[in-house]
Short mmCIF file of C-alpha atoms (C1' of nucleotides) and ligand atoms in Angstrom, two decimals:
data_model
loop_
_atom_site.label_atom_id
_atom_site.label_comp_id
_atom_site.label_asym_id
_atom_site.label_seq_id
_atom_site.Cartn_x
_atom_site.Cartn_y
_atom_site.Cartn_z
CA UNK A 1 18.67 4.18 4.26
CA UNK A 2 19.63 7.74 3.62
CA UNK A 3 18.92 9.15 0.23
CA UNK A 4 22.55 10.17 -0.11
CA UNK A 5 23.78 6.66 0.52
CA UNK A 6 21.51 5.23 -2.09
CA UNK A 7 22.54 7.81 -4.66
CA UNK A 8 26.19 7.14 -3.91
CA UNK A 9 25.53 3.49 -4.45
CA UNK A 10 23.95 4.15 -7.81
CA UNK A 11 26.91 6.30 -8.71
CA UNK A 12 29.11 3.37 -7.76
CA UNK A 13 27.22 1.22 -10.20
CA UNK A 14 28.02 3.67 -12.95
CA UNK A 15 24.64 5.34 -13.02
CA UNK A 16 24.28 9.09 -13.47
CA UNK A 17 22.61 11.19 -10.82
CA UNK A 18 19.52 12.98 -11.98
CA UNK A 19 16.87 15.05 -10.32
CA UNK A 20 14.30 12.39 -11.21
CA UNK A 21 16.24 9.58 -9.64
CA UNK A 22 16.69 11.53 -6.43
CA UNK A 23 12.96 12.10 -6.29
CA UNK A 24 12.14 8.43 -6.74
CA UNK A 25 14.63 7.45 -4.07
CA UNK A 26 13.20 10.03 -1.69
CA UNK A 27 9.68 8.85 -2.37
CA UNK A 28 10.58 5.25 -1.72
CA UNK A 29 12.43 6.04 1.49
CA UNK A 30 9.68 8.36 2.71
CA UNK A 31 6.97 5.69 2.59
CA UNK A 32 6.73 3.32 5.51
CA UNK A 33 4.72 0.77 3.60
CA UNK A 34 4.79 -0.79 0.15
CA UNK A 35 3.80 1.75 -2.48
CA UNK A 36 2.42 1.30 -5.97
CA UNK A 37 4.11 2.82 -9.00
CA UNK A 38 1.23 5.26 -9.15
CA UNK A 39 1.76 6.29 -5.54
CA UNK A 40 5.41 6.94 -6.19
CA UNK A 41 4.58 8.82 -9.35
CA UNK A 42 2.19 11.08 -7.42
CA UNK A 43 4.71 11.74 -4.68
CA UNK A 44 7.39 12.64 -7.20
CA UNK A 45 5.04 14.80 -9.18
CA UNK A 46 4.54 17.07 -6.18
CA UNK A 47 8.18 18.05 -6.56
CA UNK A 48 8.48 17.82 -10.33
CA UNK A 49 5.36 18.31 -12.36
CA UNK A 50 7.03 16.92 -15.46
CA UNK A 51 8.27 13.54 -14.25
CA UNK A 52 6.96 10.66 -16.31
CA UNK A 53 5.79 7.12 -15.71
CA UNK A 54 8.51 5.55 -17.86
CA UNK A 55 11.10 7.23 -15.69
CA UNK A 56 9.39 6.02 -12.52
CA UNK A 57 9.31 2.46 -13.79
CA UNK A 58 12.84 2.54 -15.17
CA UNK A 59 14.20 3.94 -11.94
CA UNK A 60 12.32 1.44 -9.80
CA UNK A 61 13.66 -1.40 -11.89
CA UNK A 62 17.14 -0.02 -11.48
CA UNK A 63 16.69 0.20 -7.72
CA UNK A 64 15.43 -3.36 -7.60
CA UNK A 65 18.57 -4.48 -9.41
CA UNK A 66 20.69 -2.46 -7.00
CA UNK A 67 18.83 -4.25 -4.20
CA UNK A 68 17.70 -0.98 -2.74
CA UNK A 69 14.07 -1.75 -3.41
CA UNK A 70 11.98 -4.90 -3.16
CA UNK A 71 9.25 -5.53 -5.70
CA UNK A 72 6.20 -7.26 -4.27
CA UNK A 73 2.76 -8.33 -5.36
CA UNK A 74 -0.19 -9.27 -3.27
CA UNK A 75 -2.56 -10.88 -5.72
CA UNK A 76 -3.89 -7.81 -7.47
CA UNK A 77 -2.88 -6.71 -10.92
CA UNK A 78 -0.13 -4.36 -9.87
CA UNK A 79 3.25 -4.47 -8.24
CA UNK A 80 4.24 -2.80 -4.99
CA UNK A 81 7.61 -1.41 -4.06
CA UNK A 82 9.26 -0.86 -0.71
CA UNK A 83 12.68 0.13 0.54
CA UNK A 84 14.77 -2.95 1.18
CA UNK A 85 16.82 -1.23 3.85
CA UNK A 86 14.20 0.23 6.17
CA UNK A 87 13.84 -2.88 8.23
CA UNK A 88 14.93 -6.47 8.17
CA UNK A 89 13.45 -9.07 5.92
CA UNK A 90 9.73 -9.36 6.52
CA UNK A 91 6.35 -10.24 5.09
CA UNK A 92 2.87 -8.75 5.46
CA UNK A 93 -0.68 -9.12 6.60
CA UNK A 94 -2.64 -7.77 3.65
CA UNK A 95 -6.17 -6.56 4.27
CA UNK A 96 -8.41 -7.29 1.32
CA UNK A 97 -10.88 -4.71 2.56
CA UNK A 98 -8.83 -1.56 3.13
CA UNK A 99 -5.55 -2.55 1.51
CA UNK A 100 -3.48 -2.15 4.66
CA UNK A 101 -0.13 -3.91 4.49
CA UNK A 102 1.09 -4.62 7.99
CA UNK A 103 4.63 -5.94 8.28
CA UNK A 104 5.21 -9.17 10.16
CA UNK A 105 8.67 -10.33 11.02
CA UNK A 106 8.10 -14.07 10.88
CA UNK A 107 9.28 -16.04 7.88
CA UNK A 108 9.10 -19.77 7.14
CA UNK A 109 12.80 -19.87 6.35
CA UNK A 110 13.63 -23.23 7.92
CA UNK A 111 10.73 -24.78 6.09
CA UNK A 112 12.02 -23.29 2.84
CA UNK A 113 15.57 -24.46 3.46
CA UNK A 114 14.43 -27.96 4.30
CA UNK A 115 12.19 -28.26 1.27
CA UNK A 116 14.86 -26.85 -1.03
CA UNK A 117 17.38 -29.36 0.23
CA UNK A 118 14.96 -32.24 -0.24
CA UNK A 119 14.50 -31.23 -3.87
CA UNK A 120 18.00 -29.98 -4.63
CA UNK A 121 16.36 -26.70 -5.50
CA UNK A 122 18.40 -23.50 -5.44
CA UNK A 123 16.33 -20.85 -3.67
CA UNK A 124 16.56 -17.32 -5.02
CA UNK A 125 13.46 -15.78 -3.54
CA UNK A 126 10.18 -16.58 -1.89
CA UNK A 127 6.68 -15.21 -1.59
CA UNK A 128 4.86 -15.28 1.72
CA UNK A 129 1.93 -13.03 2.39
CA UNK A 130 -1.14 -13.52 4.54
CA UNK A 131 -4.38 -12.20 3.06
CA UNK A 132 -7.56 -11.49 4.95
CA UNK A 133 -9.35 -8.86 6.99
CA UNK A 134 -7.49 -6.63 9.39
CA UNK A 135 -8.57 -5.94 12.94
CA UNK A 136 -10.02 -2.52 12.07
CA UNK A 137 -12.04 -3.76 9.14
CA UNK A 138 -13.59 -6.58 11.14
CA UNK A 139 -15.65 -4.15 13.21
CA UNK A 140 -17.60 -3.42 10.04
CA UNK B 1 -12.20 -34.79 -9.76
CA UNK B 2 -14.15 -36.22 -12.60
CA UNK B 3 -15.41 -33.87 -15.23
CA UNK B 4 -18.93 -35.15 -14.66
CA UNK B 5 -18.83 -34.33 -10.97
CA UNK B 6 -17.69 -30.82 -11.64
CA UNK B 7 -20.36 -30.25 -14.24
CA UNK B 8 -23.00 -31.62 -11.88
CA UNK B 9 -21.76 -29.21 -9.27
CA UNK B 10 -22.07 -26.29 -11.63
CA UNK B 11 -25.55 -27.46 -12.50
CA UNK B 12 -26.30 -27.48 -8.79
CA UNK B 13 -25.24 -23.87 -8.60
CA UNK B 14 -27.78 -23.00 -11.27
CA UNK B 15 -25.31 -22.78 -14.11
CA UNK B 16 -26.12 -24.07 -17.59
CA UNK B 17 -24.06 -26.80 -19.16
CA UNK B 18 -22.35 -25.79 -22.35
CA UNK B 19 -19.84 -27.38 -24.66
CA UNK B 20 -17.38 -24.60 -23.82
CA UNK B 21 -17.65 -25.12 -20.09
CA UNK B 22 -17.08 -28.82 -20.47
CA UNK B 23 -13.96 -28.11 -22.46
CA UNK B 24 -12.55 -25.76 -19.87
CA UNK B 25 -13.26 -28.22 -17.09
CA UNK B 26 -11.61 -31.00 -19.06
CA UNK B 27 -8.59 -28.85 -19.78
CA UNK B 28 -8.18 -27.94 -16.14
CA UNK B 29 -8.53 -31.50 -14.94
CA UNK B 30 -6.21 -32.83 -17.63
CA UNK B 31 -3.27 -30.67 -16.58
CA UNK B 32 -1.20 -31.87 -13.66
CA UNK B 33 0.31 -28.48 -13.05
CA UNK B 34 -0.87 -24.90 -12.90
CA UNK B 35 -1.84 -23.64 -16.31
CA UNK B 36 -2.10 -20.13 -17.69
CA UNK B 37 -5.29 -18.85 -19.29
CA UNK B 38 -3.49 -19.03 -22.59
CA UNK B 39 -2.58 -22.66 -22.03
CA UNK B 40 -6.16 -23.52 -21.26
CA UNK B 41 -7.33 -21.56 -24.26
CA UNK B 42 -4.97 -23.53 -26.51
CA UNK B 43 -6.06 -26.84 -25.09
CA UNK B 44 -9.72 -26.00 -25.58
CA UNK B 45 -9.13 -24.70 -29.04
CA UNK B 46 -7.91 -28.11 -30.13
CA UNK B 47 -11.44 -29.35 -29.56
CA UNK B 48 -13.34 -26.23 -30.53
CA UNK B 49 -11.69 -23.86 -32.94
CA UNK B 50 -14.18 -21.13 -32.11
CA UNK B 51 -13.88 -20.89 -28.35
CA UNK B 52 -12.95 -17.41 -27.19
CA UNK B 53 -10.79 -15.86 -24.50
CA UNK B 54 -13.70 -14.13 -22.78
CA UNK B 55 -15.37 -17.48 -22.37
CA UNK B 56 -12.19 -19.01 -20.97
CA UNK B 57 -11.80 -16.23 -18.45
CA UNK B 58 -15.48 -16.17 -17.51
CA UNK B 59 -15.53 -19.91 -17.00
CA UNK B 60 -12.35 -19.94 -14.97
CA UNK B 61 -13.71 -17.21 -12.73
CA UNK B 62 -16.86 -19.24 -12.28
CA UNK B 63 -14.86 -22.32 -11.38
CA UNK B 64 -12.83 -20.35 -8.87
CA UNK B 65 -16.05 -19.23 -7.22
CA UNK B 66 -17.31 -22.79 -7.21
CA UNK B 67 -14.00 -23.70 -5.53
CA UNK B 68 -13.21 -26.17 -8.25
CA UNK B 69 -10.19 -24.19 -9.36
CA UNK B 70 -7.49 -22.28 -7.50
CA UNK B 71 -6.12 -19.09 -8.97
CA UNK B 72 -2.43 -18.57 -8.35
CA UNK B 73 0.32 -16.16 -9.25
CA UNK B 74 4.03 -16.62 -9.05
CA UNK B 75 5.43 -13.15 -9.39
CA UNK B 76 4.93 -12.71 -13.10
CA UNK B 77 2.19 -10.63 -14.64
CA UNK B 78 -0.27 -13.43 -15.23
CA UNK B 79 -2.41 -15.75 -13.20
CA UNK B 80 -2.21 -19.53 -13.15
CA UNK B 81 -5.02 -21.94 -12.59
CA UNK B 82 -5.08 -25.45 -11.24
CA UNK B 83 -7.71 -27.96 -10.18
CA UNK B 84 -8.46 -27.59 -6.50
CA UNK B 85 -9.46 -31.21 -6.13
CA UNK B 86 -6.53 -33.07 -7.63
CA UNK B 87 -4.53 -33.13 -4.45
CA UNK B 88 -4.57 -31.59 -1.02
CA UNK B 89 -3.61 -28.04 -0.28
CA UNK B 90 -0.08 -27.39 -1.44
CA UNK B 91 2.44 -24.85 -2.67
CA UNK B 92 5.20 -24.92 -5.30
CA UNK B 93 8.84 -24.74 -6.14
CA UNK B 94 8.87 -22.39 -9.11
CA UNK B 95 11.84 -22.54 -11.45
CA UNK B 96 12.67 -19.11 -12.81
CA UNK B 97 14.64 -20.70 -15.62
CA UNK B 98 12.29 -23.25 -17.15
CA UNK B 99 9.03 -22.33 -15.47
CA UNK B 100 8.53 -25.72 -13.82
CA UNK B 101 6.06 -25.64 -10.94
CA UNK B 102 6.72 -28.54 -8.63
CA UNK B 103 4.17 -29.11 -5.91
CA UNK B 104 5.37 -29.28 -2.31
CA UNK B 105 3.07 -30.36 0.44
CA UNK B 106 4.48 -28.26 3.26
CA UNK B 107 2.69 -25.12 4.38
CA UNK B 108 3.53 -22.66 7.15
CA UNK B 109 0.04 -22.94 8.57
CA UNK B 110 0.91 -22.85 12.26
CA UNK B 111 3.02 -19.78 11.66
CA UNK B 112 0.11 -18.16 9.88
CA UNK B 113 -2.36 -19.06 12.61
CA UNK B 114 -0.06 -17.75 15.32
CA UNK B 115 0.62 -14.49 13.55
CA UNK B 116 -3.05 -13.96 12.76
CA UNK B 117 -3.98 -14.47 16.38
CA UNK B 118 -1.33 -12.04 17.56
CA UNK B 119 -2.79 -9.39 15.26
CA UNK B 120 -6.46 -10.30 15.49
CA UNK B 121 -6.32 -10.73 11.73
CA UNK B 122 -8.92 -12.86 9.98
CA UNK B 123 -7.09 -15.06 7.49
CA UNK B 124 -8.82 -15.71 4.20
CA UNK B 125 -5.93 -16.85 2.06
CA UNK B 126 -2.18 -16.96 1.86
CA UNK B 127 0.59 -16.94 -0.69
CA UNK B 128 3.61 -19.17 -0.28
CA UNK B 129 5.81 -20.03 -3.19
CA UNK B 130 9.52 -20.76 -3.38
CA UNK B 131 11.31 -19.28 -6.37
CA UNK B 132 14.66 -20.34 -7.72
CA UNK B 133 16.39 -22.80 -10.00
CA UNK B 134 15.23 -26.39 -10.22
CA UNK B 135 17.53 -29.38 -10.07
CA UNK B 136 17.47 -29.91 -13.83
CA UNK B 137 18.26 -26.32 -14.69
CA UNK B 138 21.22 -26.22 -12.31
CA UNK B 139 23.23 -28.57 -14.51
CA UNK B 140 23.19 -25.84 -17.12
"C1'" DA C 1 -41.99 -26.61 -30.01
"C1'" DG C 2 -41.89 -21.89 -27.89
"C1'" DA C 3 -40.59 -18.66 -24.35
"C1'" DT C 4 -37.08 -16.84 -21.41
"C1'" DA C 5 -32.99 -15.99 -19.44
"C1'" DA C 6 -28.23 -17.15 -19.57
"C1'" DA C 7 -24.00 -17.80 -22.30
"C1'" DT C 8 -21.18 -16.93 -26.24
"C1'" DG C 9 -18.04 -14.56 -29.67
"C1'" DA C 10 -16.53 -10.43 -31.87
"C1'" DT C 11 -14.85 -6.31 -30.81
"C1'" DA C 12 -13.36 -2.73 -28.23
"C1'" DA C 13 -11.86 -1.10 -23.74
"C1'" DT C 14 -9.06 -1.10 -19.66
"C1'" DC C 15 -5.06 -1.17 -16.70
"C1'" DA C 16 -0.38 -1.54 -15.58
"C1'" DT C 17 3.78 -1.63 -17.62
"C1'" DT C 18 7.19 -1.32 -21.47
"C1'" DT C 19 9.30 0.28 -25.79
"C1'" DG C 20 11.07 3.40 -29.60
"C1'" DC C 21 12.93 7.45 -30.46
"C1'" DA C 22 14.19 12.34 -30.77
"C1'" DA C 23 15.64 15.82 -27.64
"C1'" DG C 24 18.02 17.00 -23.31
"C1'" DA C 25 21.32 16.62 -19.54
"C1'" DA C 26 25.35 14.39 -16.84
"C1'" DG C 27 29.96 13.87 -16.30
"C1'" DG C 28 34.51 13.08 -18.21
"C1'" DT C 29 38.17 15.52 -21.05
"C1'" DG C 30 41.17 19.16 -22.79
"C1'" DC D 1 34.70 26.45 -19.02
"C1'" DA D 2 33.43 24.44 -23.62
"C1'" DC D 3 32.93 20.18 -25.86
"C1'" DC D 4 31.88 15.52 -26.56
"C1'" DT D 5 30.07 11.24 -25.73
"C1'" DT D 6 26.82 8.57 -23.67
"C1'" DC D 7 23.19 8.08 -20.66
"C1'" DT D 8 18.44 9.72 -19.46
"C1'" DT D 9 14.34 11.70 -20.18
"C1'" DG D 10 9.49 12.58 -21.88
"C1'" DC D 11 6.31 11.76 -25.26
"C1'" DA D 12 3.68 8.79 -27.85
"C1'" DA D 13 2.59 4.52 -29.09
"C1'" DA D 14 2.82 -0.49 -28.12
"C1'" DT D 15 2.17 -4.40 -25.31
"C1'" DG D 16 0.12 -8.23 -22.52
"C1'" DA D 17 -3.34 -9.82 -19.70
"C1'" DT D 18 -7.81 -9.40 -18.57
"C1'" DT D 19 -12.53 -7.40 -18.71
"C1'" DA D 20 -16.67 -4.99 -20.64
"C1'" DT D 21 -20.31 -4.26 -24.19
"C1'" DC D 22 -23.67 -6.00 -26.94
"C1'" DA D 23 -26.00 -8.41 -30.60
"C1'" DT D 24 -26.68 -13.25 -31.44
"C1'" DT D 25 -27.03 -17.99 -30.09
"C1'" DT D 26 -28.26 -21.67 -27.00
"C1'" DA D 27 -29.64 -24.30 -22.70
"C1'" DT D 28 -33.34 -25.20 -20.01
"C1'" DC D 29 -38.07 -24.84 -18.45
"C1'" DT D 30 -43.11 -25.29 -19.58
MN1 LIG E 1 7.01 -4.20 4.20
MN1 LIG E 2 -0.11 -27.27 -7.71
ZN1 LIG E 3 -8.30 -3.56 6.67
ZN1 LIG E 4 13.92 -25.37 -14.09
#
DNA sequence: AGATAAATGATAATCATTTGCAAGAAGGTG
DNA sequence: CACCTTCTTGCAAATGATTATCATTTATCT
């Protein structure tokens, strides 16, 4: 969860350490909630005016492969990224009004395991997100 | 579930009946599994060489609003569409190798209800899809 | 049939993401 | 440290999926 650890891990995978990569890692670790590529780009740009979108995307993809980052989507047209190490495996309550993404720790894992077994399906991943209106947005 | 019923329903909602709309409805009802916009476009084009993508998308959106079609996504960059009336509410086992989308009837609905209550969250929708390798693709 | 409003197709636009490539920087080597 | 190789970067352009614009066509109502 520390930036240094992540960078060391990348180094271990044979990747070079660059200013840009450090910035992306910092941005990801700094955010408590899933962030869009644009959000990460903006955060990084505060420290390095010249950082580019291709670098953001390439680095995020690399971090996903290194299992440092999880890539999510909630039904819109874009992907969201969050640190995979901040907390344990979880899902979200996604508010369609304000966009809030509240983590929830429950997961239908037994259900998944049972269904996979029934179908001799090898599970690699799963999507589970609850969409609706958050408490705050319900009061108009 | 019959094309006629769906068209009557659209008529009831004040929509006009067109050749193109019939084709899209037929294409949706003909497919057993979720289809991409492109797939539906291809199917329709076999009957009407001149049908266009904008019409496909507009019609699908209309059918989603009429609750005749469900719009899904499985982690890729595109949406998938399937008839909402063919069978009861369900989810899928999605093979990342061959793209197969096998329906499964289980749904973590109690879990969703419980979690929503705990957070005073108003549920409007949910995503639940299991991703992995299907039985067939496991044997190489 | 004629009027009216809705629907269509061609085309261009949009949005998020990816690619190609020349120039720049990291990290090993002597 | 200087040098070399290879990896990374930024820019510009490309891509893929979907949506918008708008002139033309068509369904439906009278
Ligand atoms: Mn989260
Ligand atoms: Mn289905
Ligand atoms: Zn909200
Ligand atoms: Zn398969």
